[in-house]
mmCIF file of C-alpha atoms and ligand atoms in Angstrom:
data_model
loop_
_atom_site.group_PDB
_atom_site.id
_atom_site.type_symbol
_atom_site.label_atom_id
_atom_site.label_comp_id
_atom_site.label_asym_id
_atom_site.label_seq_id
_atom_site.Cartn_x
_atom_site.Cartn_y
_atom_site.Cartn_z
ATOM 1 C CA MET A 1 17.343 -29.069 15.672
ATOM 2 C CA PRO A 2 14.158 -31.100 15.337
ATOM 3 C CA ASP A 3 11.609 -29.397 13.561
ATOM 4 C CA TYR A 4 8.061 -28.291 14.778
ATOM 5 C CA ASP A 5 4.982 -30.487 13.601
ATOM 6 C CA ALA A 6 3.080 -28.967 10.797
ATOM 7 C CA ARG A 7 -0.123 -29.597 12.160
ATOM 8 C CA LEU A 8 1.237 -27.599 15.524
ATOM 9 C CA VAL A 9 2.342 -24.832 13.366
ATOM 10 C CA ASP A 10 -0.661 -24.542 11.944
ATOM 11 C CA LEU A 11 -2.317 -23.834 15.212
ATOM 12 C CA TYR A 12 0.717 -21.327 16.271
ATOM 13 C CA ASP A 13 -1.040 -17.892 15.257
ATOM 14 C CA VAL A 14 -4.312 -19.505 17.020
ATOM 15 C CA ASP A 15 -2.393 -19.726 20.351
ATOM 16 C CA ASN A 16 -0.497 -16.558 20.047
ATOM 17 C CA PRO A 17 -2.523 -13.896 18.161
ATOM 18 C CA ASP A 18 -1.470 -10.499 17.090
ATOM 19 C CA GLY A 19 -1.767 -8.209 19.839
ATOM 20 C CA ALA A 20 -0.114 -5.766 22.115
ATOM 21 C CA ASP A 21 3.632 -7.282 21.631
ATOM 22 C CA HIS A 22 3.440 -6.652 17.943
ATOM 23 C CA ASP A 23 1.945 -3.296 18.258
ATOM 24 C CA TYR A 24 4.948 -2.016 20.864
ATOM 25 C CA VAL A 25 7.361 -3.277 17.582
ATOM 26 C CA ARG A 26 5.422 -1.825 14.841
ATOM 27 C CA SER A 27 5.166 1.448 16.833
ATOM 28 C CA LEU A 28 9.007 1.237 17.643
ATOM 29 C CA ALA A 29 9.788 0.891 13.571
ATOM 30 C CA ASP A 30 7.735 3.974 12.803
ATOM 31 C CA GLU A 31 9.244 5.843 15.473
ATOM 32 C CA ILE A 32 12.940 5.144 14.695
ATOM 33 C CA GLY A 33 11.882 5.402 11.004
ATOM 34 C CA ALA A 34 13.331 1.943 10.287
ATOM 35 C CA GLN A 35 13.983 1.232 6.395
ATOM 36 C CA SER A 36 15.088 -2.176 7.078
ATOM 37 C CA ILE A 37 14.229 -4.814 9.858
ATOM 38 C CA LEU A 38 15.442 -8.013 10.897
ATOM 39 C CA ASP A 39 13.166 -10.608 12.509
ATOM 40 C CA VAL A 40 15.268 -13.424 13.893
ATOM 41 C CA GLY A 41 13.161 -16.393 14.975
ATOM 42 C CA CYS A 42 10.175 -15.189 12.809
ATOM 43 C CA GLY A 43 8.480 -18.437 13.253
ATOM 44 C CA THR A 44 5.161 -18.295 11.014
ATOM 45 C CA GLY A 45 5.978 -15.028 10.322
ATOM 46 C CA ILE A 46 2.724 -13.510 12.279
ATOM 47 C CA LEU A 47 4.720 -10.165 13.132
ATOM 48 C CA THR A 48 7.075 -9.999 10.320
ATOM 49 C CA ALA A 49 4.461 -9.804 7.425
ATOM 50 C CA THR A 50 2.868 -6.815 9.205
ATOM 51 C CA LEU A 51 5.722 -4.872 9.013
ATOM 52 C CA VAL A 52 5.815 -4.499 5.348
ATOM 53 C CA GLN A 53 5.798 -1.067 4.281
ATOM 54 C CA ALA A 54 6.687 0.506 0.543
ATOM 55 C CA GLY A 55 10.204 1.179 0.747
ATOM 56 C CA ARG A 56 10.962 -0.943 4.032
ATOM 57 C CA ARG A 57 13.257 -4.216 3.708
ATOM 58 C CA VAL A 58 12.038 -6.609 5.914
ATOM 59 C CA VAL A 59 13.868 -10.192 6.922
ATOM 60 C CA GLY A 60 12.601 -12.923 8.566
ATOM 61 C CA ILE A 61 14.987 -16.106 9.460
ATOM 62 C CA ASP A 62 14.269 -19.094 11.698
ATOM 63 C CA PRO A 63 15.888 -22.162 11.807
ATOM 64 C CA SER A 64 12.513 -24.193 11.445
ATOM 65 C CA SER A 65 11.505 -25.026 7.894
ATOM 66 C CA THR A 66 8.030 -25.791 8.930
ATOM 67 C CA MET A 67 7.833 -22.679 10.421
ATOM 68 C CA LEU A 68 9.118 -20.683 7.141
ATOM 69 C CA ALA A 69 6.983 -22.596 4.944
ATOM 70 C CA TYR A 70 4.087 -21.385 7.001
ATOM 71 C CA ALA A 71 5.270 -17.858 6.776
ATOM 72 C CA ARG A 72 6.118 -17.978 2.950
ATOM 73 C CA GLY A 73 2.441 -18.957 2.167
ATOM 74 C CA ARG A 74 1.026 -16.368 4.525
ATOM 75 C CA ALA A 75 -1.204 -12.896 3.330
ATOM 76 C CA GLY A 76 1.931 -10.708 2.878
ATOM 77 C CA GLY A 77 4.544 -13.206 2.733
ATOM 78 C CA GLY A 78 5.879 -12.671 -0.427
ATOM 79 C CA GLU A 79 6.938 -9.074 0.617
ATOM 80 C CA VAL A 80 9.459 -10.469 2.825
ATOM 81 C CA THR A 81 12.894 -12.052 2.680
ATOM 82 C CA TRP A 82 12.720 -15.397 4.301
ATOM 83 C CA VAL A 83 15.742 -16.975 5.119
ATOM 84 C CA LEU A 84 16.182 -20.528 6.920
ATOM 85 C CA GLY A 85 18.512 -20.513 9.492
ATOM 86 C CA ASP A 86 19.992 -18.365 12.571
ATOM 87 C CA SER A 87 21.867 -15.501 12.899
ATOM 88 C CA ARG A 88 24.848 -16.955 11.117
ATOM 89 C CA ASN A 89 22.870 -16.714 8.015
ATOM 90 C CA ILE A 90 21.825 -12.933 8.457
ATOM 91 C CA PRO A 91 21.909 -11.606 4.850
ATOM 92 C CA ALA A 92 24.461 -8.858 4.121
ATOM 93 C CA GLY A 93 23.856 -5.332 4.389
ATOM 94 C CA ARG A 94 22.570 -3.275 7.655
ATOM 95 C CA PHE A 95 19.835 -2.709 9.374
ATOM 96 C CA ASP A 96 17.985 -0.130 11.564
ATOM 97 C CA LEU A 97 15.871 -2.125 13.926
ATOM 98 C CA ALA A 98 16.273 -6.060 14.817
ATOM 99 C CA VAL A 99 13.395 -7.854 16.654
ATOM 100 C CA MET A 100 13.219 -11.192 18.642
ATOM 101 C CA SER A 101 9.205 -11.739 19.176
ATOM 102 C CA GLY A 102 7.744 -14.020 20.972
ATOM 103 C CA ASN A 103 10.518 -15.232 23.786
ATOM 104 C CA VAL A 104 12.923 -15.971 21.373
ATOM 105 C CA ALA A 105 15.524 -15.075 23.577
ATOM 106 C CA GLN A 106 14.560 -17.996 26.001
ATOM 107 C CA HIS A 107 15.024 -20.402 23.101
ATOM 108 C CA ILE A 108 18.392 -19.905 22.495
ATOM 109 C CA PRO A 109 20.843 -21.403 25.148
ATOM 110 C CA ASP A 110 24.357 -19.803 25.813
ATOM 111 C CA PRO A 111 26.767 -19.947 24.098
ATOM 112 C CA ALA A 112 24.637 -19.366 20.739
ATOM 113 C CA TRP A 113 22.797 -16.659 22.777
ATOM 114 C CA GLU A 114 25.954 -14.450 22.771
ATOM 115 C CA ARG A 115 26.532 -15.297 19.497
ATOM 116 C CA THR A 116 23.147 -14.106 18.430
ATOM 117 C CA LEU A 117 23.729 -10.536 19.768
ATOM 118 C CA SER A 118 26.923 -10.109 18.558
ATOM 119 C CA ASP A 119 25.654 -11.253 15.071
ATOM 120 C CA ILE A 120 22.693 -9.051 15.214
ATOM 121 C CA ARG A 121 24.813 -6.551 16.275
ATOM 122 C CA THR A 122 27.232 -6.741 13.222
ATOM 123 C CA ALA A 123 23.710 -6.734 10.986
ATOM 124 C CA LEU A 124 22.765 -3.437 12.612
ATOM 125 C CA ARG A 125 23.886 0.218 11.426
ATOM 126 C CA ASP A 126 25.676 2.386 14.046
ATOM 127 C CA ASP A 127 22.707 3.214 16.958
ATOM 128 C CA GLY A 128 20.442 0.604 15.386
ATOM 129 C CA VAL A 129 18.011 -0.759 17.818
ATOM 130 C CA LEU A 130 17.768 -4.269 19.108
ATOM 131 C CA THR A 131 14.501 -5.539 20.881
ATOM 132 C CA PHE A 132 13.459 -8.756 22.367
ATOM 133 C CA GLU A 133 11.342 -9.587 25.676
ATOM 134 C CA SER A 134 12.375 -12.359 28.189
ATOM 135 C CA ARG A 135 10.018 -13.423 30.862
ATOM 136 C CA ASN A 136 11.389 -12.397 34.404
ATOM 137 C CA PRO A 137 12.523 -15.435 36.166
ATOM 138 C CA LEU A 138 11.862 -13.696 39.464
ATOM 139 C CA ALA A 139 7.969 -14.366 38.288
ATOM 140 C CA ARG A 140 8.479 -17.883 38.170
ATOM 141 C CA ALA A 141 5.711 -17.897 35.167
ATOM 142 C CA TRP A 142 6.257 -21.772 34.477
ATOM 143 C CA THR A 143 4.918 -22.826 37.938
ATOM 144 C CA THR A 144 1.733 -22.164 36.870
ATOM 145 C CA TRP A 145 1.671 -23.730 33.439
ATOM 146 C CA SER A 146 1.812 -27.677 34.078
ATOM 147 C CA ASN A 147 -1.334 -29.414 32.932
ATOM 148 C CA VAL A 148 -1.139 -33.188 33.382
ATOM 149 C CA GLU A 149 -4.785 -33.402 33.247
ATOM 150 C CA PRO A 150 -5.198 -33.812 29.105
ATOM 151 C CA THR A 151 -7.695 -31.150 27.776
ATOM 152 C CA SER A 152 -9.433 -31.419 23.979
ATOM 153 C CA ARG A 153 -10.339 -28.880 21.320
ATOM 154 C CA PRO A 154 -11.618 -28.975 17.949
ATOM 155 C CA THR A 155 -8.744 -28.510 15.302
ATOM 156 C CA PRO A 156 -8.559 -28.188 11.357
ATOM 157 C CA HIS A 157 -6.533 -31.483 11.745
ATOM 158 C CA GLY A 158 -9.504 -32.770 13.911
ATOM 159 C CA LEU A 159 -9.574 -33.359 17.640
ATOM 160 C CA LEU A 160 -6.421 -32.509 19.735
ATOM 161 C CA ARG A 161 -5.837 -33.911 23.190
ATOM 162 C CA GLU A 162 -3.223 -31.837 24.894
ATOM 163 C CA TRP A 163 -1.372 -32.184 28.138
ATOM 164 C CA LEU A 164 1.972 -30.503 29.604
ATOM 165 C CA ASP A 165 4.905 -31.408 31.781
ATOM 166 C CA VAL A 166 7.003 -28.804 33.112
ATOM 167 C CA ASP A 167 10.355 -29.455 35.200
ATOM 168 C CA GLU A 168 12.856 -27.018 36.424
ATOM 169 C CA ILE A 169 15.915 -28.740 35.799
ATOM 170 C CA GLN A 170 18.449 -26.262 36.788
ATOM 171 C CA PRO A 171 18.042 -22.820 38.349
ATOM 172 C CA GLY A 172 16.400 -20.803 35.355
ATOM 173 C CA ARG A 173 16.144 -23.740 33.066
ATOM 174 C CA VAL A 174 12.729 -25.113 32.418
ATOM 175 C CA VAL A 175 11.963 -28.158 30.295
ATOM 176 C CA LEU A 176 8.481 -28.261 28.953
ATOM 177 C CA THR A 177 7.265 -31.390 27.428
ATOM 178 C CA ALA A 178 4.188 -31.147 25.627
ATOM 179 C CA TYR A 179 1.994 -34.167 24.303
ATOM 180 C CA ASN A 180 -0.154 -33.357 21.356
ATOM 181 C CA GLU A 181 -2.859 -36.149 20.609
ATOM 182 C CA PHE A 182 -4.342 -35.995 17.241
ATOM 183 C CA VAL A 183 -7.540 -38.186 18.201
ATOM 184 C CA GLN A 184 -8.692 -39.097 14.390
ATOM 185 C CA THR A 185 -5.587 -40.505 13.700
ATOM 186 C CA GLY A 186 -4.280 -41.739 17.052
ATOM 187 C CA ASP A 187 -1.196 -39.500 16.266
ATOM 188 C CA LEU A 188 1.313 -38.588 19.672
ATOM 189 C CA VAL A 189 3.574 -35.833 18.994
ATOM 190 C CA ILE A 190 5.745 -35.131 21.858
ATOM 191 C CA GLU A 191 7.327 -31.795 21.888
ATOM 192 C CA HIS A 192 10.548 -31.133 24.147
ATOM 193 C CA LEU A 193 11.140 -27.320 24.681
ATOM 194 C CA THR A 194 14.195 -26.094 26.975
ATOM 195 C CA LEU A 195 13.635 -22.371 28.390
ATOM 196 C CA GLU A 196 16.225 -20.241 29.613
ATOM 197 C CA PHE A 197 14.943 -17.653 32.282
ATOM 198 C CA ARG A 198 17.807 -15.522 32.907
ATOM 199 C CA GLU A 199 18.239 -12.533 35.046
ATOM 200 C CA ARG A 200 18.026 -9.156 34.060
ATOM 201 C CA GLU A 201 21.436 -8.288 35.374
ATOM 202 C CA GLN A 202 22.872 -11.175 33.067
ATOM 203 C CA ILE A 203 20.892 -10.080 29.853
ATOM 204 C CA GLU A 204 21.964 -6.354 30.418
ATOM 205 C CA GLN A 205 25.557 -7.680 30.943
ATOM 206 C CA GLN A 206 25.465 -9.902 27.800
ATOM 207 C CA LEU A 207 24.227 -7.252 25.705
ATOM 208 C CA VAL A 208 27.246 -4.638 26.861
ATOM 209 C CA ASP A 209 29.599 -7.579 26.193
ATOM 210 C CA ALA A 210 27.924 -7.762 22.558
ATOM 211 C CA GLY A 211 28.417 -4.305 22.028
ATOM 212 C CA PHE A 212 25.248 -2.435 22.699
ATOM 213 C CA HIS A 213 23.996 -0.571 24.990
ATOM 214 C CA VAL A 214 20.783 -1.059 27.090
ATOM 215 C CA ALA A 215 18.530 2.366 26.510
ATOM 216 C CA ASN A 216 15.288 1.164 28.227
ATOM 217 C CA VAL A 217 14.141 -2.273 30.076
ATOM 218 C CA TRP A 218 10.264 -1.989 29.896
ATOM 219 C CA GLY A 219 7.930 -4.227 32.317
ATOM 220 C CA ASP A 220 4.751 -4.332 30.154
ATOM 221 C CA TRP A 221 4.086 -3.132 26.142
ATOM 222 C CA SER A 222 2.963 0.130 27.252
ATOM 223 C CA ARG A 223 6.439 1.073 28.339
ATOM 224 C CA THR A 224 6.059 1.281 31.882
ATOM 225 C CA ALA A 225 9.766 0.901 33.569
ATOM 226 C CA SER A 226 10.706 -2.904 34.509
ATOM 227 C CA THR A 227 10.894 -3.906 38.299
ATOM 228 C CA ASN A 228 11.302 -6.845 40.121
ATOM 229 C CA ASP A 229 7.409 -7.833 40.106
ATOM 230 C CA SER A 230 6.930 -7.489 36.218
ATOM 231 C CA PRO A 231 6.150 -10.564 34.492
ATOM 232 C CA LEU A 232 8.236 -9.625 31.147
ATOM 233 C CA MET A 233 11.566 -7.777 30.405
ATOM 234 C CA ILE A 234 11.198 -5.849 27.220
ATOM 235 C CA PHE A 235 14.709 -4.727 26.507
ATOM 236 C CA GLU A 236 15.726 -1.999 23.794
ATOM 237 C CA ALA A 237 19.067 -1.862 23.084
ATOM 238 C CA ARG A 238 21.453 0.576 20.792
ATOM 239 C CA ARG A 239 24.465 -0.746 18.664
ATOM 240 C CA ASN A 240 27.715 1.144 20.301
HETATM 241 C C1 SAM B 301 7.946 -18.755 20.277
HETATM 242 S S1 SAM B 301 8.625 -18.745 18.905
HETATM 243 C C2 SAM B 301 8.223 -17.248 18.280
HETATM 244 C C3 SAM B 301 8.182 -16.981 16.644
HETATM 245 C C4 SAM B 301 7.818 -15.470 16.396
HETATM 246 N N1 SAM B 301 9.046 -14.663 16.933
HETATM 247 C C5 SAM B 301 6.782 -14.899 17.136
HETATM 248 O O1 SAM B 301 6.788 -13.708 17.907
HETATM 249 O O2 SAM B 301 5.531 -15.458 16.976
HETATM 250 C C6 SAM B 301 10.387 -19.209 18.785
HETATM 251 C C7 SAM B 301 10.828 -19.444 17.725
HETATM 252 O O3 SAM B 301 12.471 -19.081 18.177
HETATM 253 C C8 SAM B 301 12.961 -20.214 16.745
HETATM 254 N N2 SAM B 301 14.345 -20.541 17.183
HETATM 255 C C9 SAM B 301 14.888 -21.515 17.732
HETATM 256 N N3 SAM B 301 16.184 -21.457 18.194
HETATM 257 C C10 SAM B 301 16.491 -20.325 17.210
HETATM 258 C C11 SAM B 301 18.114 -19.706 17.206
HETATM 259 N N4 SAM B 301 18.817 -20.054 17.518
HETATM 260 N N5 SAM B 301 17.644 -18.636 16.437
HETATM 261 C C12 SAM B 301 16.994 -18.125 15.955
HETATM 262 N N6 SAM B 301 15.654 -18.736 16.314
HETATM 263 C C13 SAM B 301 15.699 -19.660 17.049
HETATM 264 C C14 SAM B 301 12.266 -20.923 16.692
HETATM 265 O O4 SAM B 301 12.222 -21.928 15.283
HETATM 266 C C15 SAM B 301 10.731 -20.655 16.919
HETATM 267 O O5 SAM B 301 10.080 -20.121 15.514
#
C-alpha cells in the first residue's frame, strides 16, 4: 500500500476532528464495560488515545507507518499499544470491543474486507462487540465531493493548494484523486484513494458469514435507526 505524505498526515486531525462519532464509540465502550479495545485502521490515533482508561487495554493497528508515527507521538500515545499492519497482525488476547472509525470499512476492498471481519471475530471474546460505519450508497455522497477548482489554505507546511477529482468507476466503487500542491516548495502530492460503497444488505451478510449477528444498524451517531435516506450506516455486531 502506498503510504500517506507526512505533511498531509499532519493535517488529518484538523480536517477530521473529534466529534459525535467518537462520542458514540466512547459511550459504547463504557456501556459494555470494555476492558480491552481494538481500533483497526486507527490512523493518527485521534480516537484511540481517548479510549485509554485505567485498567483498560487499548490497541491501535494501521498499515500506514506515517499515520502510526503520528499516533505514537500524540498526547496519550504512550498508553496505547500501536501495531503496524492490518487485521492479520492483531496481537494475542481477547478484546471486548473492536472499532473501525472514520469509514475505514470503505478503504478495504473485498476479499481483504471479509478477511478483516473474520480476523476481528477471532480476536473478540464471546459476545464481544464490533462497531464501524460505512456511508449509505443510496445517498450517493460522492456526487457532491468533486472540487476541480483549486482552493488554498495556510498550513504548518506553508500555503497548500488543493483540488479533487471523483470518479465512480463501477457501481459502488469510487476513486478519489486528491491533488495537494505545497506552494512554497512546488511539491505536488497526488493521492489515489478507492472507496467501496457497500449496500446495507451486503455488509449484514458479510457480518453473518464472518460469525457475527447484527444487533443494530444506526443512521446517525444519536442512534436513530437507519433508513434508506440515512447518509450513514453504523453497524453494531456481536460475536456469535
Ligand atoms: C480515513 S482513515 C481513518 C482513521 C481513523 N480510524 C479515524 O477515525 O480517524 C482510514 C485508515 O484506514 C487505514 N487502512 C487502509 N487499509 C486498511 C486495512 N486493510 N486494514 C486496516 N486499516 C486500513 C488507513 O491507513 C487509514 O489510516
